[in-house]
């Protein structure tokens, strides 16, 4: 039948819904409830949750921890003055994000477990371990301790992947993972350090 907007077509709204429509509606509703429940369940039980500790910390207090960490295990400085730290296996290690650098440079041992603490001095930064797909938000006021075990030796970069200001694109840090059993790098080795080779 030909209809226009002036005369509305007849509907079937007064007829009872067919049994199959009720069944499908029930299935859809139950599935919605399952997905809804998955949000809090995944938040609590999902594999995306960080390992280790989470605690509030004042930025100044965190900086003091980083400085103590450098005093305890520091082995030297890079050519542009970033401290290099070689902590023993099992140690708590501290990485500070600040506009626009990561400090210190970490000299780690393959196969050793560490608790990597991350926090920021100023604004949100993004920890990305290049070239791996390892990402974590670095937030001022919070100390995130992640249990990490470097599995592959190599020379890695930490790239900031959260826009943090005009120097965001130059915010590159460094992690050196030496093969298991080898001694920490010599402090005067110019190849260890954050330089213009990125
Ligand atoms: Cu720090 Cu972008």
Short mmCIF file of C-alpha atoms and ligand atoms in Angstrom, two decimals, residues 97-100 102 123-126 160-165 167-169 171, ligand 1:
data_model
loop_
_atom_site.label_atom_id
_atom_site.label_comp_id
_atom_site.label_asym_id
_atom_site.label_seq_id
_atom_site.Cartn_x
_atom_site.Cartn_y
_atom_site.Cartn_z
CA UNK A 97 60.05 10.85 35.10
CA UNK A 98 60.32 14.63 34.89
CA UNK A 99 59.89 17.18 32.13
CA UNK A 100 61.73 16.06 30.00
CA UNK A 102 64.07 9.80 32.65
CA UNK A 123 52.92 15.81 35.14
CA UNK A 124 51.70 12.54 33.67
CA UNK A 125 54.29 10.72 31.59
CA UNK A 126 54.07 7.44 29.72
CA UNK A 160 57.67 8.82 26.84
CA UNK A 161 54.36 8.04 25.17
CA UNK A 162 52.13 10.45 27.04
CA UNK A 163 52.20 14.03 25.79
CA UNK A 164 53.81 16.02 28.62
CA UNK A 165 54.82 19.37 27.10
CA UNK A 167 59.98 18.58 25.21
CA UNK A 168 57.86 15.42 25.07
CA UNK A 169 59.51 14.18 21.88
CA UNK A 171 62.14 12.50 26.54
CU1 LIG B 1 57.12 12.81 29.27
CU2 LIG B 1 55.96 12.94 27.22
#
